[in-house]
GROMACS .gro file of C-alpha atoms in nm:
model
  401
    1MET     CA    1   0.000   0.000   0.000
    2ASN     CA    2   0.155   0.327  -0.108
    3LEU     CA    3   0.088   0.619   0.129
    4SER     CA    4   0.189   0.970   0.038
    5ILE     CA    5   0.164   1.279   0.255
    6LYS     CA    6   0.043   1.588   0.076
    7PHE     CA    7   0.109   1.927   0.235
    8PRO     CA    8  -0.130   2.209   0.160
    9LYS     CA    9   0.021   2.481  -0.059
   10VAL     CA   10  -0.047   2.742   0.210
   11LEU     CA   11   0.156   2.544   0.468
   12ILE     CA   12   0.444   2.503   0.226
   13LEU     CA   13   0.435   2.877   0.156
   14ILE     CA   14   0.437   2.957   0.528
   15LEU     CA   15   0.734   2.725   0.592
   16ALA     CA   16   0.923   2.868   0.296
   17THR     CA   17   0.857   3.222   0.413
   18ALA     CA   18   0.977   3.137   0.765
   19VAL     CA   19   1.302   2.995   0.627
   20VAL     CA   20   1.360   3.302   0.408
   21LEU     CA   21   1.291   3.540   0.699
   22SER     CA   22   1.520   3.343   0.928
   23CYS     CA   23   1.803   3.357   0.676
   24SER     CA   24   1.737   3.726   0.615
   25THR     CA   25   1.749   3.803   0.990
   26SER     CA   26   2.075   3.618   1.048
   27LYS     CA   27   2.226   3.783   0.740
   28ARG     CA   28   2.130   4.130   0.863
   29THR     CA   29   2.270   4.050   1.207
   30GLN     CA   30   2.601   3.935   1.057
   31GLU     CA   31   2.614   4.252   0.845
   32ALA     CA   32   2.557   4.463   1.156
   33LEU     CA   33   2.841   4.280   1.329
   34ASN     CA   34   3.074   4.321   1.031
   35THR     CA   35   3.005   4.695   1.004
   36GLY     CA   36   3.053   4.768   1.372
   37ASN     CA   37   2.685   4.808   1.454
   38TYR     CA   38   2.730   4.592   1.761
   39ALA     CA   39   2.421   4.719   1.941
   40SER     CA   40   2.196   4.593   1.661
   41ALA     CA   41   2.372   4.256   1.648
   42ILE     CA   42   2.344   4.221   2.028
   43ASN     CA   43   1.975   4.316   2.034
   44THR     CA   44   1.877   4.074   1.756
   45SER     CA   45   2.081   3.789   1.902
   46ILE     CA   46   1.937   3.834   2.252
   47ALA     CA   47   1.584   3.845   2.111
   48LYS     CA   48   1.636   3.521   1.916
   49LEU     CA   49   1.800   3.338   2.207
   50SER     CA   50   1.542   3.462   2.458
   51SER     CA   51   1.268   3.290   2.257
   52ASN     CA   52   1.459   2.958   2.234
   53LYS     CA   53   1.827   2.935   2.322
   54THR     CA   54   1.849   2.556   2.264
   55LYS     CA   55   1.708   2.564   1.912
   56LYS     CA   56   1.966   2.432   1.667
   57GLY     CA   57   1.887   2.706   1.418
   58ASN     CA   58   1.977   2.968   1.680
   59GLN     CA   59   2.333   2.844   1.731
   60LYS     CA   60   2.461   3.111   1.494
   61TYR     CA   61   2.319   3.383   1.721
   62ILE     CA   62   2.529   3.252   2.013
   63TYR     CA   63   2.843   3.296   1.803
   64MET     CA   64   2.736   3.645   1.694
   65LEU     CA   65   2.638   3.751   2.045
   66GLU     CA   66   2.970   3.633   2.183
   67GLU     CA   67   3.166   3.826   1.920
   68ALA     CA   68   2.948   4.139   1.927
   69PHE     CA   69   2.963   4.158   2.308
   70SER     CA   70   3.342   4.129   2.315
   71LYS     CA   71   3.401   4.386   2.041
   72ASN     CA   72   3.142   4.628   2.177
   73SER     CA   73   3.288   4.616   2.530
   74ALA     CA   74   3.641   4.676   2.399
   75ARG     CA   75   3.532   4.970   2.187
   76GLU     CA   76   3.321   5.132   2.459
   77LEU     CA   77   3.594   5.100   2.725
   78LYS     CA   78   3.850   5.247   2.483
   79GLU     CA   79   3.613   5.540   2.420
   80ILE     CA   80   3.574   5.596   2.795
   81ASP     CA   81   3.953   5.594   2.841
   82PHE     CA   82   3.989   5.859   2.569
   83LEU     CA   83   3.714   6.080   2.711
   84LEU     CA   84   3.866   6.074   3.059
   85LYS     CA   85   4.216   6.148   2.931
   86GLU     CA   86   4.081   6.445   2.735
   87GLY     CA   87   3.999   6.610   3.066
   88ASN     CA   88   3.687   6.791   2.945
   89GLY     CA   89   3.412   6.806   3.209
   90ALA     CA   90   3.151   6.803   2.935
   91ASN     CA   91   3.252   6.441   2.865
   92TYR     CA   92   3.128   6.312   3.201
   93GLU     CA   93   2.776   6.257   3.073
   94ARG     CA   94   2.897   6.038   2.786
   95VAL     CA   95   3.121   5.841   3.023
   96TYR     CA   96   2.836   5.783   3.268
   97ASN     CA   97   2.590   5.679   2.996
   98THR     CA   98   2.846   5.446   2.837
   99TYR     CA   99   2.901   5.262   3.166
  100LEU     CA  100   2.524   5.232   3.202
  101ARG     CA  101   2.496   5.080   2.854
  102LEU     CA  102   2.773   4.830   2.924
  103ASN     CA  103   2.605   4.726   3.247
  104THR     CA  104   2.262   4.700   3.085
  105ILE     CA  105   2.391   4.471   2.808
  106GLN     CA  106   2.549   4.241   3.067
  107ASN     CA  107   2.227   4.226   3.267
  108ARG     CA  108   2.035   4.127   2.955
  109ILE     CA  109   2.275   3.846   2.868
  110LYS     CA  110   2.318   3.698   3.218
  111PRO     CA  111   1.966   3.542   3.235
  112LEU     CA  112   2.047   3.349   2.915
  113MET     CA  113   2.354   3.183   3.064
  114PRO     CA  114   2.478   2.923   3.009
  115LEU     CA  115   2.477   2.926   2.631
  116HIS     CA  116   2.614   2.606   2.477
  117ILE     CA  117   2.800   2.599   2.146
  118ILE     CA  118   2.724   2.242   2.039
  119GLU     CA  119   2.965   2.217   1.748
  120GLU     CA  120   3.265   2.313   1.964
  121GLY     CA  121   3.141   2.139   2.279
  122ARG     CA  122   3.184   2.445   2.496
  123LYS     CA  123   2.996   2.724   2.669
  124ALA     CA  124   2.994   3.070   2.521
  125GLU     CA  125   3.237   3.302   2.699
  126PHE     CA  126   3.146   3.650   2.813
  127SER     CA  127   3.388   3.862   3.014
  128PHE     CA  128   3.149   4.032   3.253
  129ASN     CA  129   3.273   4.324   3.464
  130ASP     CA  130   3.135   4.482   3.778
  131TYR     CA  131   3.072   4.841   3.672
  132THR     CA  132   2.912   4.952   3.999
  133ASN     CA  133   3.198   5.169   4.118
  134ASP     CA  134   3.256   5.310   3.769
  135ILE     CA  135   2.888   5.407   3.741
  136LEU     CA  136   2.882   5.568   4.085
  137SER     CA  137   3.210   5.751   4.027
  138SER     CA  138   3.112   5.887   3.683
  139LYS     CA  139   2.770   5.981   3.819
  140GLU     CA  140   2.933   6.185   4.097
  141GLN     CA  141   3.166   6.353   3.848
  142LEU     CA  142   2.875   6.436   3.620
  143SER     CA  143   2.665   6.568   3.908
  144SER     CA  144   2.947   6.791   4.028
  145TYR     CA  145   3.006   6.922   3.677
  146LEU     CA  146   2.638   6.994   3.617
  147TYR     CA  147   2.602   7.176   3.950
  148THR     CA  148   2.914   7.387   3.904
  149ASN     CA  149   2.838   7.470   3.543
  150ALA     CA  150   2.472   7.561   3.605
  151THR     CA  151   2.554   7.763   3.919
  152ASN     CA  152   2.813   7.968   3.732
  153LEU     CA  153   2.567   8.018   3.447
  154VAL     CA  154   2.311   8.163   3.688
  155LYS     CA  155   2.570   8.397   3.839
  156THR     CA  156   2.689   8.528   3.504
  157ALA     CA  157   2.357   8.512   3.313
  158SER     CA  158   2.304   8.802   3.073
  159THR     CA  159   1.990   8.671   2.901
  160LYS     CA  160   1.689   8.465   2.992
  161PHE     CA  161   1.827   8.188   2.775
  162ASP     CA  162   2.117   8.154   3.019
  163PHE     CA  163   1.873   8.099   3.305
  164ARG     CA  164   1.674   7.850   3.098
  165LYS     CA  165   1.986   7.650   3.014
  166ALA     CA  166   2.083   7.648   3.381
  167TYR     CA  167   1.732   7.539   3.470
  168ASN     CA  168   1.752   7.243   3.230
  169ASP     CA  169   2.086   7.139   3.378
  170PHE     CA  170   1.953   7.162   3.735
  171VAL     CA  171   1.641   6.960   3.645
  172TYR     CA  172   1.859   6.695   3.484
  173LEU     CA  173   2.083   6.696   3.794
  174ASP     CA  174   1.783   6.654   4.022
  175LYS     CA  175   1.672   6.346   3.829
  176LEU     CA  176   2.026   6.210   3.821
  177SER     CA  177   2.104   6.276   4.190
  178PRO     CA  178   1.789   6.371   4.385
  179GLY     CA  179   1.862   6.597   4.681
  180TYR     CA  180   2.205   6.701   4.550
  181LYS     CA  181   2.312   7.008   4.753
  182ASP     CA  182   2.062   7.296   4.705
  183THR     CA  183   1.950   7.188   4.356
  184LYS     CA  184   1.579   7.237   4.434
  185THR     CA  185   1.638   7.599   4.533
  186GLN     CA  186   1.855   7.658   4.229
  187ILE     CA  187   1.583   7.517   4.002
  188GLU     CA  188   1.329   7.764   4.141
  189GLU     CA  189   1.565   8.061   4.104
  190ALA     CA  190   1.667   7.974   3.747
  191TYR     CA  191   1.306   7.914   3.649
  192GLU     CA  192   1.179   8.241   3.795
  193ASN     CA  193   1.449   8.437   3.615
  194GLY     CA  194   1.394   8.256   3.286
  195ILE     CA  195   1.023   8.336   3.251
  196ASP     CA  196   0.889   8.603   3.019
  197TYR     CA  197   0.592   8.774   3.186
  198VAL     CA  198   0.350   8.933   2.943
  199LYS     CA  199   0.089   9.187   3.043
  200VAL     CA  200  -0.223   9.165   2.825
  201LYS     CA  201  -0.489   9.428   2.770
  202SER     CA  202  -0.740   9.535   2.507
  203TYR     CA  203  -0.826   9.876   2.367
  204ASN     CA  204  -1.135   9.970   2.171
  205ALA     CA  205  -1.064  10.239   1.911
  206SER     CA  206  -1.381  10.167   1.713
  207ASP     CA  207  -1.711  10.349   1.749
  208LYS     CA  208  -1.894  10.034   1.858
  209VAL     CA  209  -1.935   9.882   2.200
  210ILE     CA  210  -1.750   9.552   2.249
  211PRO     CA  211  -1.972   9.304   2.437
  212LYS     CA  212  -1.815   9.233   2.775
  213PRO     CA  213  -1.848   8.850   2.736
  214LEU     CA  214  -1.657   8.870   2.407
  215GLU     CA  215  -1.378   9.077   2.558
  216ASP     CA  216  -1.353   8.833   2.850
  217GLU     CA  217  -1.336   8.536   2.614
  218LEU     CA  218  -1.073   8.692   2.392
  219LEU     CA  219  -0.850   8.769   2.689
  220ASN     CA  220  -0.905   8.437   2.865
  221PHE     CA  221  -0.562   8.298   2.784
  222ASN     CA  222  -0.607   8.010   3.025
  223ALA     CA  223  -0.883   7.874   2.802
  224TYR     CA  224  -0.650   7.901   2.503
  225GLY     CA  225  -0.387   7.688   2.674
  226LEU     CA  226  -0.124   7.938   2.562
  227ASN     CA  227   0.087   7.961   2.877
  228ASP     CA  228   0.396   7.750   2.829
  229LEU     CA  229   0.696   7.677   3.049
  230TRP     CA  230   0.869   8.007   2.978
  231THR     CA  231   0.585   8.246   2.892
  232LYS     CA  232   0.312   8.360   3.129
  233TYR     CA  233   0.027   8.586   3.016
  234HIS     CA  234  -0.154   8.797   3.273
  235THR     CA  235  -0.472   8.980   3.184
  236ASN     CA  236  -0.489   9.104   3.541
  237PRO     CA  237  -0.142   9.240   3.627
  238GLN     CA  238  -0.012   9.112   3.959
  239LYS     CA  239   0.166   9.324   4.214
  240GLY     CA  240   0.531   9.241   4.257
  241THR     CA  241   0.562   9.090   3.908
  242SER     CA  242   0.813   9.248   3.676
  243TYR     CA  243   0.665   9.233   3.328
  244ASN     CA  244   0.892   9.200   3.026
  245TYR     CA  245   0.638   9.258   2.752
  246GLU     CA  246   0.293   9.397   2.694
  247MET     CA  247   0.049   9.262   2.439
  248ILE     CA  248  -0.233   9.493   2.330
  249LEU     CA  249  -0.538   9.378   2.136
  250GLU     CA  250  -0.677   9.689   1.968
  251PHE     CA  251  -1.018   9.692   1.800
  252VAL     CA  252  -0.956   9.930   1.508
  253SER     CA  253  -1.297   9.924   1.342
  254ILE     CA  254  -1.625   9.736   1.363
  255ASN     CA  255  -1.869   9.760   1.073
  256ILE     CA  256  -2.224   9.627   1.083
  257SER     CA  257  -2.418   9.625   0.759
  258PRO     CA  258  -2.785   9.733   0.749
  259GLU     CA  259  -3.048   9.462   0.770
  260SER     CA  260  -3.161   9.374   0.420
  261ILE     CA  261  -3.405   9.140   0.249
  262SER     CA  262  -3.338   9.057  -0.114
  263GLN     CA  263  -3.607   8.914  -0.339
  264LYS     CA  264  -3.591   8.697  -0.647
  265GLU     CA  265  -3.878   8.563  -0.854
  266ILE     CA  266  -3.834   8.211  -0.988
  267ILE     CA  267  -4.077   8.070  -1.243
  268LYS     CA  268  -4.102   7.691  -1.247
  269GLU     CA  269  -4.287   7.483  -1.503
  270LYS     CA  270  -4.312   7.109  -1.516
  271GLU     CA  271  -4.499   6.842  -1.707
  272ILE     CA  272  -4.652   6.593  -1.464
  273LYS     CA  273  -4.869   6.282  -1.483
  274ASP     CA  274  -5.237   6.355  -1.416
  275GLY     CA  275  -5.423   6.027  -1.428
  276GLN     CA  276  -5.497   5.824  -1.741
  277LYS     CA  277  -5.704   5.850  -2.057
  278TYR     CA  278  -5.852   5.604  -2.309
  279VAL     CA  279  -5.669   5.541  -2.631
  280LEU     CA  280  -5.894   5.594  -2.935
  281ASP     CA  281  -5.870   5.408  -3.261
  282SER     CA  282  -5.890   5.564  -3.608
  283ASN     CA  283  -6.269   5.563  -3.586
  284GLY     CA  284  -6.276   5.756  -3.263
  285ASN     CA  285  -6.372   5.452  -3.055
  286VAL     CA  286  -6.191   5.320  -2.749
  287ALA     CA  287  -5.915   5.089  -2.865
  288LYS     CA  288  -5.907   4.729  -2.736
  289ASP     CA  289  -5.615   4.499  -2.662
  290SER     CA  290  -5.598   4.134  -2.776
  291LEU     CA  291  -5.811   4.028  -2.479
  292GLY     CA  292  -6.079   4.282  -2.553
  293ASN     CA  293  -5.984   4.518  -2.267
  294ASP     CA  294  -5.993   4.897  -2.304
  295ILE     CA  295  -5.649   5.043  -2.366
  296LYS     CA  296  -5.542   5.335  -2.141
  297GLU     CA  297  -5.237   5.559  -2.135
  298ASP     CA  298  -5.089   5.814  -1.893
  299LYS     CA  299  -5.223   6.165  -1.921
  300PHE     CA  300  -4.974   6.454  -1.873
  301ILE     CA  301  -5.045   6.817  -1.794
  302LYS     CA  302  -4.819   7.122  -1.764
  303VAL     CA  303  -4.817   7.294  -1.420
  304ARG     CA  304  -4.670   7.632  -1.334
  305SER     CA  305  -4.569   7.810  -1.015
  306VAL     CA  306  -4.410   8.143  -0.934
  307PHE     CA  307  -4.172   8.120  -0.637
  308ASN     CA  308  -4.072   8.433  -0.448
  309ARG     CA  309  -3.728   8.368  -0.293
  310LEU     CA  310  -3.649   8.595   0.004
  311ALA     CA  311  -3.305   8.623   0.169
  312GLN     CA  312  -3.240   8.804   0.497
  313HIS     CA  313  -2.883   8.931   0.519
  314LYS     CA  314  -2.672   9.109   0.778
  315GLU     CA  315  -2.294   9.122   0.803
  316ALA     CA  316  -2.036   9.217   1.064
  317ASN     CA  317  -1.666   9.287   1.002
  318ILE     CA  318  -1.403   9.348   1.267
  319THR     CA  319  -1.056   9.486   1.207
  320ALA     CA  320  -0.816   9.451   1.498
  321LYS     CA  321  -0.444   9.468   1.566
  322VAL     CA  322  -0.219   9.277   1.800
  323SER     CA  323   0.087   9.471   1.915
  324TYR     CA  324   0.381   9.358   2.127
  325PHE     CA  325   0.583   9.609   2.329
  326ASP     CA  326   0.915   9.555   2.505
  327LEU     CA  327   0.862   9.713   2.846
  328GLN     CA  328   1.235   9.735   2.913
  329THR     CA  329   1.291   9.962   2.611
  330ASN     CA  330   0.934  10.089   2.569
  331GLN     CA  331   0.962  10.004   2.201
  332LEU     CA  332   0.709   9.842   1.969
  333VAL     CA  333   0.843   9.497   1.884
  334ASN     CA  334   0.586   9.371   1.636
  335SER     CA  335   0.233   9.436   1.518
  336TYR     CA  336  -0.009   9.201   1.342
  337PRO     CA  337  -0.341   9.297   1.177
  338ILE     CA  338  -0.644   9.072   1.218
  339THR     CA  339  -0.967   9.080   1.022
  340SER     CA  340  -1.270   8.878   1.115
  341GLY     CA  341  -1.631   8.862   1.008
  342PHE     CA  342  -1.965   8.695   1.048
  343ILE     CA  343  -2.251   8.671   0.797
  344PHE     CA  344  -2.610   8.612   0.896
  345GLU     CA  345  -2.826   8.483   0.613
  346HIS     CA  346  -3.169   8.325   0.628
  347ILE     CA  347  -3.352   8.213   0.313
  348TYR     CA  348  -3.723   8.144   0.288
  349GLY     CA  349  -3.998   8.198   0.031
  350THR     CA  350  -4.359   8.195  -0.079
  351TYR     CA  351  -4.523   8.076  -0.399
  352THR     CA  352  -4.834   8.111  -0.608
  353GLY     CA  353  -4.967   7.859  -0.854
  354ASP     CA  354  -4.937   7.481  -0.848
  355LYS     CA  355  -4.684   7.363  -0.587
  356ARG     CA  356  -4.627   7.045  -0.788
  357ALA     CA  357  -4.408   7.251  -1.022
  358LEU     CA  358  -4.160   7.322  -0.739
  359ASP     CA  359  -3.838   7.129  -0.671
  360GLN     CA  360  -3.772   6.984  -0.326
  361ASP     CA  361  -3.535   7.263  -0.222
  362LEU     CA  362  -3.790   7.531  -0.309
  363MET     CA  363  -4.059   7.342  -0.122
  364ALA     CA  364  -3.829   7.331   0.182
  365MET     CA  365  -3.781   7.710   0.158
  366SER     CA  366  -4.156   7.761   0.138
  367ARG     CA  367  -4.197   7.592   0.476
  368ARG     CA  368  -3.970   7.849   0.642
  369ASN     CA  369  -4.072   8.188   0.773
  370ALA     CA  370  -3.886   8.511   0.830
  371VAL     CA  371  -3.684   8.522   1.155
  372PRO     CA  372  -3.574   8.818   1.371
  373PHE     CA  373  -3.241   8.969   1.267
  374PRO     CA  374  -2.962   8.925   1.525
  375THR     CA  375  -2.870   9.236   1.719
  376SER     CA  376  -2.550   9.421   1.636
  377GLU     CA  377  -2.408   9.306   1.969
  378GLN     CA  378  -2.476   8.944   1.881
  379MET     CA  379  -2.318   8.991   1.540
  380ILE     CA  380  -2.003   9.131   1.700
  381PHE     CA  381  -1.995   8.843   1.946
  382ASP     CA  382  -2.034   8.585   1.669
  383SER     CA  383  -1.751   8.751   1.476
  384GLY     CA  384  -1.540   8.708   1.786
  385GLU     CA  385  -1.522   8.330   1.742
  386ASP     CA  386  -1.318   8.371   1.425
  387LEU     CA  387  -1.121   8.654   1.584
  388LYS     CA  388  -1.037   8.435   1.883
  389SER     CA  389  -0.899   8.161   1.658
  390LYS     CA  390  -0.678   8.406   1.467
  391LEU     CA  391  -0.556   8.570   1.786
  392LYS     CA  392  -0.461   8.229   1.927
  393ASN     CA  393  -0.262   8.144   1.613
  394ILE     CA  394  -0.066   8.470   1.639
  395VAL     CA  395   0.018   8.416   2.005
  396ILE     CA  396   0.125   8.055   1.947
  397ALA     CA  397   0.348   8.150   1.656
  398TYR     CA  398   0.505   8.453   1.824
  399LYS     CA  399   0.836   8.404   2.001
  400PHE     CA  400   0.974   8.677   2.224
  401ASN     CA  401   1.338   8.582   2.190
   0.00000   0.00000   0.00000
């Protein structure tokens, strides 16, 4: 009896794909190793061996991990030696981070141990080092450098950028070594000196009254979410705060159009079905079909309607200007014009004649009635929504330094 096993084409395709991908992965890993991209070779090898370190097909990753680890450690330690000999305090961060990387790689490999190289009948060899003292020592050197450098920067600061750089260094130091000397106090001092405080106010130069709710909304910078780390806007100036800039929103002109109703007459004609009629033969008698039944056909008539389209219209336009002043020099820094508008339009209509001649949109208009026009105050307020959006975009885009 001849038995043959037939594999589905899909299974064969899956197996073939898996083999190709496996070969591709090992090839990329070897390329990374050959080109000095040891981190990539280490990461791929650890991932493969973590899933199954005894799998025969993963033996090649043990070889590559062994080689990549050795070469990476040698290169990193040589780099550290060079950085320390250079004697530049700015190198301490790189030294510290390099020791951390070396230690992290070791800690990722250790759980995989032992790794057996079957072909050579031996265990893979990894020269692990205890980097604890090196990490602590480089961390202390880095902390001391950061503190000294940032403290001197605060003392000699000539611009707000100097304070901001010092602040970033102190924040980094606080994360690196919490409670280091008076870092918390230094962070607060650097931050306070690095902030730009902006006083905000509005001025109405138009001949119209600005609705109080609109003015409050426009100047509600908290709702805009515009305050960032280094810029604080105050619409109500606070005592004891030294303001660096002033932002003025000036309403230059507000124009409200008269209320108007435009009218347009639309004539609609349509041929529609209006019942049926008998079909007559050549003798004037009702024609019959093959079964002797009377023959009928659709009857069409022409209908006509006159539609009176009415459109209520009112428009508001606001012209404003945003100006920034440097309060230290009392000079205008920049000015940006803003235009905004709102259009009220309501369309309705009436008709005479046969409504069957009207399209659906005209019928919908005929069911509407005239509505009260919005007040000028409401028009100004509605225009403010667009104005608020444009004002926000200006403030977001504007940089003081």
